[in-house]
PDB file of C-alpha atoms and ligand atoms in Angstrom:
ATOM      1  CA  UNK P  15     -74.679-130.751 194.772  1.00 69.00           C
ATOM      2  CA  UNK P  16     -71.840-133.000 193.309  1.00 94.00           C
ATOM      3  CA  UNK P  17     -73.726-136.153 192.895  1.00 97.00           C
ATOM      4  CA  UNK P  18     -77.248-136.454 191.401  1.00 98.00           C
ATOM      5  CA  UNK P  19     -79.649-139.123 190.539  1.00 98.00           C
ATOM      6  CA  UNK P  20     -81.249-139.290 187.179  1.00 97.00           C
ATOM      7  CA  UNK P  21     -84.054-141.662 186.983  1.00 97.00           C
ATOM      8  CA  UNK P  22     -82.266-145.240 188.020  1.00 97.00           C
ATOM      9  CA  UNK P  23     -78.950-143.689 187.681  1.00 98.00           C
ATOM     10  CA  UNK P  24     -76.251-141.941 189.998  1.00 98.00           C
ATOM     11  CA  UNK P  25     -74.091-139.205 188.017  1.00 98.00           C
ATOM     12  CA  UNK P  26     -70.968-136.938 189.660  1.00 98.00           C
ATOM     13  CA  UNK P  27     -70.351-133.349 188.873  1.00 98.00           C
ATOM     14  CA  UNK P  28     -68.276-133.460 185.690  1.00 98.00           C
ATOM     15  CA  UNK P  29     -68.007-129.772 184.510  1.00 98.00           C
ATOM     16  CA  UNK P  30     -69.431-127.403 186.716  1.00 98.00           C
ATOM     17  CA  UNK P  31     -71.416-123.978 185.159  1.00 98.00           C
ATOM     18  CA  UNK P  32     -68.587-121.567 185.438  1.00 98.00           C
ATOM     19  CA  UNK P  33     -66.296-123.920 183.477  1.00 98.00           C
ATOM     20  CA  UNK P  34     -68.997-124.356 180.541  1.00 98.00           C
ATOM     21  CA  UNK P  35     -69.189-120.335 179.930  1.00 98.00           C
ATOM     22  CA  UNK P  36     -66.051-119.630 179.879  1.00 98.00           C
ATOM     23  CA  UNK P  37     -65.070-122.568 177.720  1.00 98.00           C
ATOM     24  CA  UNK P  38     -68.584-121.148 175.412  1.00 98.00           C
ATOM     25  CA  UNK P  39     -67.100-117.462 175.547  1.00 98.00           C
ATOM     26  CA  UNK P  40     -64.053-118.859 174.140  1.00 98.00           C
ATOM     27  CA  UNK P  41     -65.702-120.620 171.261  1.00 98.00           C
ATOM     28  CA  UNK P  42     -67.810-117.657 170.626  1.00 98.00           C
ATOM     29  CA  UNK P  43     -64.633-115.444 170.819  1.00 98.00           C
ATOM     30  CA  UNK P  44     -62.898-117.760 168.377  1.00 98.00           C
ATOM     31  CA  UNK P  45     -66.102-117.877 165.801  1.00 98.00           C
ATOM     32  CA  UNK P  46     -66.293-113.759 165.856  1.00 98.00           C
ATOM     33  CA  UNK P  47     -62.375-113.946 164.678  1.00 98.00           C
ATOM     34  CA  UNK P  48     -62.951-116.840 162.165  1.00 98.00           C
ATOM     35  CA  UNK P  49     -66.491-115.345 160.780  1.00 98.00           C
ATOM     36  CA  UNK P  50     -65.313-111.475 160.836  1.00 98.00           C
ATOM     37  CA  UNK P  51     -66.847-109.746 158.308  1.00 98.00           C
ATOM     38  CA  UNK P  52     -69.187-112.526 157.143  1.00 98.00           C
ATOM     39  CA  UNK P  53     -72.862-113.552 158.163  1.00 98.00           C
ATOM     40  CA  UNK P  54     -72.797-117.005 159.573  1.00 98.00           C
ATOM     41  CA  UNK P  55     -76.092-119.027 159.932  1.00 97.00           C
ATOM     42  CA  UNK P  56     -76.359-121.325 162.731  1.00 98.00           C
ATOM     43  CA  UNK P  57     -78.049-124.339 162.516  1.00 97.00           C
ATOM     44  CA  UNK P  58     -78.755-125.568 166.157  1.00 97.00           C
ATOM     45  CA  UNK P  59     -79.941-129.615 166.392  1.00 96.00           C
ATOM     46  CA  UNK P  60     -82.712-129.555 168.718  1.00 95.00           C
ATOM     47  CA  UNK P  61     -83.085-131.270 171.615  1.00 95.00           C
ATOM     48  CA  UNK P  62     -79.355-131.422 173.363  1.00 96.00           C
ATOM     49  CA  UNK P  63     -78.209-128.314 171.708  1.00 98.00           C
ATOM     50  CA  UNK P  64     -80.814-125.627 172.915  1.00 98.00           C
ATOM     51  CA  UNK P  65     -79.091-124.034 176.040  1.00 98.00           C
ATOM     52  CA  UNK P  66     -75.264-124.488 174.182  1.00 98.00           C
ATOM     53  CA  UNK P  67     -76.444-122.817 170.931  1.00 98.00           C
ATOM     54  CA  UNK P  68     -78.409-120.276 173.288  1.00 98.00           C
ATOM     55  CA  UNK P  69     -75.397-119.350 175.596  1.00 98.00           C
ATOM     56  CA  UNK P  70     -72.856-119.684 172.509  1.00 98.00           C
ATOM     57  CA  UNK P  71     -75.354-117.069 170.366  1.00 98.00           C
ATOM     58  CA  UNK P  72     -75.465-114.584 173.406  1.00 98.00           C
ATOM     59  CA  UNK P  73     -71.635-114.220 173.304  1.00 98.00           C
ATOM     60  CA  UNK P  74     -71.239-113.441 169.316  1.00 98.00           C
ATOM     61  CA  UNK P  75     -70.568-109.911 167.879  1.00 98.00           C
ATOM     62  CA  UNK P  76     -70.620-110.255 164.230  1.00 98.00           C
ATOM     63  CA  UNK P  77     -73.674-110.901 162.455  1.00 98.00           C
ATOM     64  CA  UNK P  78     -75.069-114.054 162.544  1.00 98.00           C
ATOM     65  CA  UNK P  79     -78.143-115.922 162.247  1.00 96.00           C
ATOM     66  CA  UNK P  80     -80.066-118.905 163.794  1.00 96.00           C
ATOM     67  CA  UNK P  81     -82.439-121.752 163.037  1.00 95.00           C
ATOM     68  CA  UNK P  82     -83.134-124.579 165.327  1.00 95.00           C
ATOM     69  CA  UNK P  83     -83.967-128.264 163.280  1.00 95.00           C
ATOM     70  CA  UNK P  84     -84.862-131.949 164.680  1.00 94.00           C
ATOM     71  CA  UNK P  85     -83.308-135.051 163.316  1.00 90.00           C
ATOM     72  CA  UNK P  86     -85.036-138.094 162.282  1.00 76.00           C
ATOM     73  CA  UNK P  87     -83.562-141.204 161.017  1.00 69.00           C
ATOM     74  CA  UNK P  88     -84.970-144.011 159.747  1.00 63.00           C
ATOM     75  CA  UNK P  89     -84.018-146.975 157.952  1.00 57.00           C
ATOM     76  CA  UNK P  90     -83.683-146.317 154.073  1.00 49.00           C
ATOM     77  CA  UNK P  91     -85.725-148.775 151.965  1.00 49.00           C
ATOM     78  CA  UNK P  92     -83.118-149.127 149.388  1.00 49.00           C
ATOM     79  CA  UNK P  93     -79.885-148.518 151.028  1.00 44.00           C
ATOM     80  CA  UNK P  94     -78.441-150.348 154.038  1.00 44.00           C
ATOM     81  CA  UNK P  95     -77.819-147.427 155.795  1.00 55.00           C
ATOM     82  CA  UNK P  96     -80.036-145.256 158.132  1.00 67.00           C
ATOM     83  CA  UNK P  97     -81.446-141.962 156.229  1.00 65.00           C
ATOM     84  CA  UNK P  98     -80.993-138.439 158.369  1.00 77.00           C
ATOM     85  CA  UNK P  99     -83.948-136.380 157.517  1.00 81.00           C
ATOM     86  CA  UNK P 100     -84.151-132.767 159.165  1.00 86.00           C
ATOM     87  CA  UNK P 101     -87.687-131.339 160.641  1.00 86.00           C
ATOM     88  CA  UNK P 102     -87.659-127.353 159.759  1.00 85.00           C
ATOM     89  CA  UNK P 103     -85.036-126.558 157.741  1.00 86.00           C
ATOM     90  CA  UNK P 104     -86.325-123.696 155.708  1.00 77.00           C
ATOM     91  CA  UNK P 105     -83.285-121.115 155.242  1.00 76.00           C
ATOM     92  CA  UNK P 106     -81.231-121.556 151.851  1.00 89.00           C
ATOM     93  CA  UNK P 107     -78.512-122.362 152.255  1.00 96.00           C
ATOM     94  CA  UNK P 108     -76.688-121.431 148.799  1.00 96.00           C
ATOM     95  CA  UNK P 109     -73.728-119.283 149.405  1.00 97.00           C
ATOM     96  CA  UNK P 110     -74.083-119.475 153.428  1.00 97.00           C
ATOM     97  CA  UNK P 111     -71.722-119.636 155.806  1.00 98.00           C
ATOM     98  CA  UNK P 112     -73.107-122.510 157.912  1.00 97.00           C
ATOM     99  CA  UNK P 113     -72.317-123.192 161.225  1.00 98.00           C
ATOM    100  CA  UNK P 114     -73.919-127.076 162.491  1.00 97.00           C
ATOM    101  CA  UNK P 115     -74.153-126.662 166.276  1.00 98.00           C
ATOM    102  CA  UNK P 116     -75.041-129.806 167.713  1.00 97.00           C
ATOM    103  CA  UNK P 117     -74.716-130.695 172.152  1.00 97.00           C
ATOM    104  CA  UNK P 118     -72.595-133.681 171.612  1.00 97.00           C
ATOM    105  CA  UNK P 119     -70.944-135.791 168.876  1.00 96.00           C
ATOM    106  CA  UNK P 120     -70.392-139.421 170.040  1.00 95.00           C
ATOM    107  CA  UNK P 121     -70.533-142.089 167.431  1.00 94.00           C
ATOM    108  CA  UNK P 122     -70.420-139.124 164.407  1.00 94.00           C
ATOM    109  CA  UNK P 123     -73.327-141.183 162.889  1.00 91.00           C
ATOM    110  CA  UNK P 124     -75.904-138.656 163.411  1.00 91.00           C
ATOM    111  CA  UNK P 125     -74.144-135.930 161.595  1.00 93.00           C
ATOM    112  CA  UNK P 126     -71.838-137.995 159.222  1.00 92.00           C
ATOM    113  CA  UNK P 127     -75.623-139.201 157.669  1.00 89.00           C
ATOM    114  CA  UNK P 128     -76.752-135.712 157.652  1.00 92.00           C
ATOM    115  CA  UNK P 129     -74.238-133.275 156.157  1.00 93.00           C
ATOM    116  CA  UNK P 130     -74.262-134.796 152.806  1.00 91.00           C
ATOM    117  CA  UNK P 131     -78.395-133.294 152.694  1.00 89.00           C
ATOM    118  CA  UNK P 132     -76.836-130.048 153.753  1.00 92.00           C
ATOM    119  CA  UNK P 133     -74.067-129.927 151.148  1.00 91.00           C
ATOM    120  CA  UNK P 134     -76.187-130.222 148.362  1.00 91.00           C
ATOM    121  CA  UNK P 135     -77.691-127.133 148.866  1.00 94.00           C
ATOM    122  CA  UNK P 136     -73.812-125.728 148.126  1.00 96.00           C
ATOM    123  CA  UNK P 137     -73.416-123.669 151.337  1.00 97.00           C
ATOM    124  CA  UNK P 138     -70.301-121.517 151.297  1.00 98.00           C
ATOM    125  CA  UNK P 139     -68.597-123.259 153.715  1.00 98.00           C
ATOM    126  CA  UNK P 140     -69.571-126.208 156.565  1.00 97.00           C
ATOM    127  CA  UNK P 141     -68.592-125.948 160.171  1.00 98.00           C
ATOM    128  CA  UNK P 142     -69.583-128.135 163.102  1.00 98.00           C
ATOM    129  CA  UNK P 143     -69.790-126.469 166.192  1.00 98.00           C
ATOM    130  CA  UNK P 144     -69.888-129.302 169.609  1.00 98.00           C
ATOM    131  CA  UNK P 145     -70.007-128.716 172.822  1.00 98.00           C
ATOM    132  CA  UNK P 146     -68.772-132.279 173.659  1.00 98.00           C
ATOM    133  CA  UNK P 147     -66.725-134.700 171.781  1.00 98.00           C
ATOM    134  CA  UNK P 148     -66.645-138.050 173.064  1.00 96.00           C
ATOM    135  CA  UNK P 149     -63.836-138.653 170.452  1.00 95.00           C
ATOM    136  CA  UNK P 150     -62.408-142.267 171.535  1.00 95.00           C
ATOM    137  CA  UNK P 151     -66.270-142.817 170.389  1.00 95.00           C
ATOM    138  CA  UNK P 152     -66.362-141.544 167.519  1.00 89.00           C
ATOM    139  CA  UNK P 153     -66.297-144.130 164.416  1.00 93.00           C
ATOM    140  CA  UNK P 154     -67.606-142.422 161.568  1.00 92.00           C
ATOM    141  CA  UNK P 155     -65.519-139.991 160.180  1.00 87.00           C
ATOM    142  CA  UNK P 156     -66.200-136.273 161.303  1.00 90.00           C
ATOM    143  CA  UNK P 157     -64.122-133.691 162.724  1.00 93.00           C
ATOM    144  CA  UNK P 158     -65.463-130.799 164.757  1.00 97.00           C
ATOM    145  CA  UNK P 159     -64.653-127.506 163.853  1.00 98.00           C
ATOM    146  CA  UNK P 160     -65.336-126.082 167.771  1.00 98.00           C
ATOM    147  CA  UNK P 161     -65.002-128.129 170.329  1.00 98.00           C
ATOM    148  CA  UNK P 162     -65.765-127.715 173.912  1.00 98.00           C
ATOM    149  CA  UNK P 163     -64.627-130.437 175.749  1.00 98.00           C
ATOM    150  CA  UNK P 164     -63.177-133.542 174.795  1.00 98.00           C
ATOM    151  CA  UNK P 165     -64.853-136.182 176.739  1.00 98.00           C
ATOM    152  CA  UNK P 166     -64.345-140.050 177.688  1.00 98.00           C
ATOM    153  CA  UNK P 167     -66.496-142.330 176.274  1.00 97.00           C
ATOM    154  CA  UNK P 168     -69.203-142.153 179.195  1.00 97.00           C
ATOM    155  CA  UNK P 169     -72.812-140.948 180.156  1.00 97.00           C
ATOM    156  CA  UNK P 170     -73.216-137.602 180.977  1.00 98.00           C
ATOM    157  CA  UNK P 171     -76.484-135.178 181.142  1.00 98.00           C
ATOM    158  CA  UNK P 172     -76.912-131.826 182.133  1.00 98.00           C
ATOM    159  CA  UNK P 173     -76.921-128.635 179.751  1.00 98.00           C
ATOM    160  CA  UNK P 174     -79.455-129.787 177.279  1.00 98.00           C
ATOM    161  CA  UNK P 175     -78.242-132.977 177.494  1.00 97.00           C
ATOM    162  CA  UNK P 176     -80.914-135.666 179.246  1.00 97.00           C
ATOM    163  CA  UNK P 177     -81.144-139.758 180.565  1.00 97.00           C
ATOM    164  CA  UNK P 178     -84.248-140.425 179.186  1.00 96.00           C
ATOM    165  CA  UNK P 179     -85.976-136.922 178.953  1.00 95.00           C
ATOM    166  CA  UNK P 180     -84.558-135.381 182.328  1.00 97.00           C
ATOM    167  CA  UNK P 181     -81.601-133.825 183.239  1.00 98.00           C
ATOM    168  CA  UNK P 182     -81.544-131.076 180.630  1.00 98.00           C
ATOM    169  CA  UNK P 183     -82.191-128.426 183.136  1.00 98.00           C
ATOM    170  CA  UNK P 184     -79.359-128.600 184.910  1.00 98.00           C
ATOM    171  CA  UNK P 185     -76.639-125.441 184.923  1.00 98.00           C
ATOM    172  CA  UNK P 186     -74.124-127.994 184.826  1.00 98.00           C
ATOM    173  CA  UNK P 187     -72.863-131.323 182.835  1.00 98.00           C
ATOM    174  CA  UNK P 188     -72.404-134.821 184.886  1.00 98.00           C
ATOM    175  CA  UNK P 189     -70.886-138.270 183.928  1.00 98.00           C
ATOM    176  CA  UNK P 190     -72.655-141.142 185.175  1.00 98.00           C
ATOM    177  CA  UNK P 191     -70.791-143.477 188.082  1.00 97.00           C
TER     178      UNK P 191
HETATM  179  P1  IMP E  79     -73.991-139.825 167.436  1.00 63.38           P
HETATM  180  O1  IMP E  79     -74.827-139.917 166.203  1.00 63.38           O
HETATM  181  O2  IMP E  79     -73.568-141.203 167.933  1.00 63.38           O
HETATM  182  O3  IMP E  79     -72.825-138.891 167.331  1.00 63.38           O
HETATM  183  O4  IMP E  79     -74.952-139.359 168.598  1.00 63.38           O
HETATM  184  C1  IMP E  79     -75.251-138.056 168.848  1.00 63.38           C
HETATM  185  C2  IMP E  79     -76.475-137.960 169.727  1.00 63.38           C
HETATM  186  O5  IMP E  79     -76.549-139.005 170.704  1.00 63.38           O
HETATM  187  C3  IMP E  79     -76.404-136.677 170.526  1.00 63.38           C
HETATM  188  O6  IMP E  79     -76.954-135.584 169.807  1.00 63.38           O
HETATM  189  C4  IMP E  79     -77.183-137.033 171.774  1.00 63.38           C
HETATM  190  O7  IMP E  79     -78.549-136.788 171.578  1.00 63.38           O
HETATM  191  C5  IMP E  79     -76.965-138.515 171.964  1.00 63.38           C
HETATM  192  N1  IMP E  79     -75.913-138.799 172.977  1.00 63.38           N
HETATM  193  C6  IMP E  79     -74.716-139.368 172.749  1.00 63.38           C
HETATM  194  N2  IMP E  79     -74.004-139.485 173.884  1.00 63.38           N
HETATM  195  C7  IMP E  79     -74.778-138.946 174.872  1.00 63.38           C
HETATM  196  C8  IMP E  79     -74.578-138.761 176.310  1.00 63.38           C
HETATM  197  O8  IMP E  79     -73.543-139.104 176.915  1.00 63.38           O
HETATM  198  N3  IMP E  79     -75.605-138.167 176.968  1.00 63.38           N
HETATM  199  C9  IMP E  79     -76.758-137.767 176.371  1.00 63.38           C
HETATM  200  N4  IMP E  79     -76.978-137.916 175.037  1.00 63.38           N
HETATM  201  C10 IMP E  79     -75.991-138.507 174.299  1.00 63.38           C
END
């Protein structure tokens, strides 16, 4: 079906299923090159980024490892600025070779907030892995490592992503009309 409706909302097919694995094998492909011989830990940002950091794992031949975290911000008491704490982190992360995998980066506030926590526990290196970028969106400053797709600054669900807690089943991603 090319057009779907999501709650009040009427989205068109946007990337279909086939074009999403490939475009994950070639991430994956890329990552095995870039990570040969090392032991990357993923760190998958849960909701959006279960069925990406599922589908992206499946397709990786070195070594690697995974955890799966939640996000919550809240406004600091002191500072201005929202606070990005994570939900489940346990690994270490001293001397790691992190990879962030995260559904989609939009604004870059989520993330921008957050990596600061994770560089303070001196991981070897810092990667963000995205399966969208809705880069003309993007107004903190952050710059994916992967990237899927390059997207314009609409709507879309599908793959993990959801409107308002549905749409995350679907095989493939849509942009709202
Ligand atoms: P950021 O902090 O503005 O980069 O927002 C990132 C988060 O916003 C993502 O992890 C998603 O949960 C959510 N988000 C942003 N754009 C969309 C969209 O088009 N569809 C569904 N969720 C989105």
């Amino acid at each position: 079906m090319s057009t779907i409706k999501v709650h009040d909302k009427t989205f068109d097919i946007y990337l279909s299923e086939e074009t999403i694995q490939q475009r994950v094998k070639e991430l994956a492909a890329q990552i095995n090159t870039d990570y040969a011989g090392k032991r990357p830990l993923f760190i998958a940002i849960l909701n959006g980024s279960f069925m990406f950091a599922a589908d992206l794992f499946k397709q990786l031949t070195v070594e690697a490892e995974i955890c799966f975290i939640k996000l919550a911000s809240y406004k600091g008491m002191k500072s201005s600025g929202n606070v990005v704490t994570s939900i489940g982190l346990e690994d270490d992360l001293f001397g790691k070779d992190v990879i962030i995998v995260e559904d989609i980066v939009d604004t870059g506030k989520t993330l921008h907030n957050f990596l600061p926590k994770l560089g303070h526990q001196q991981p070897r290196s810092l990667k963000i892995a995205t399966l969208l970028h809705k880069s003309e969106a993007t107004v903190f400053p952050l710059h994916p490592d992967y990237v899927g797709f390059d997207i314009p600054n609409k709507f879309v669900v599908g793959y993990g992503l959801d409107y308002d807690g549905l749409g995350r089943n679907l095989k493939e991603i849509y942009q709202v009309i």
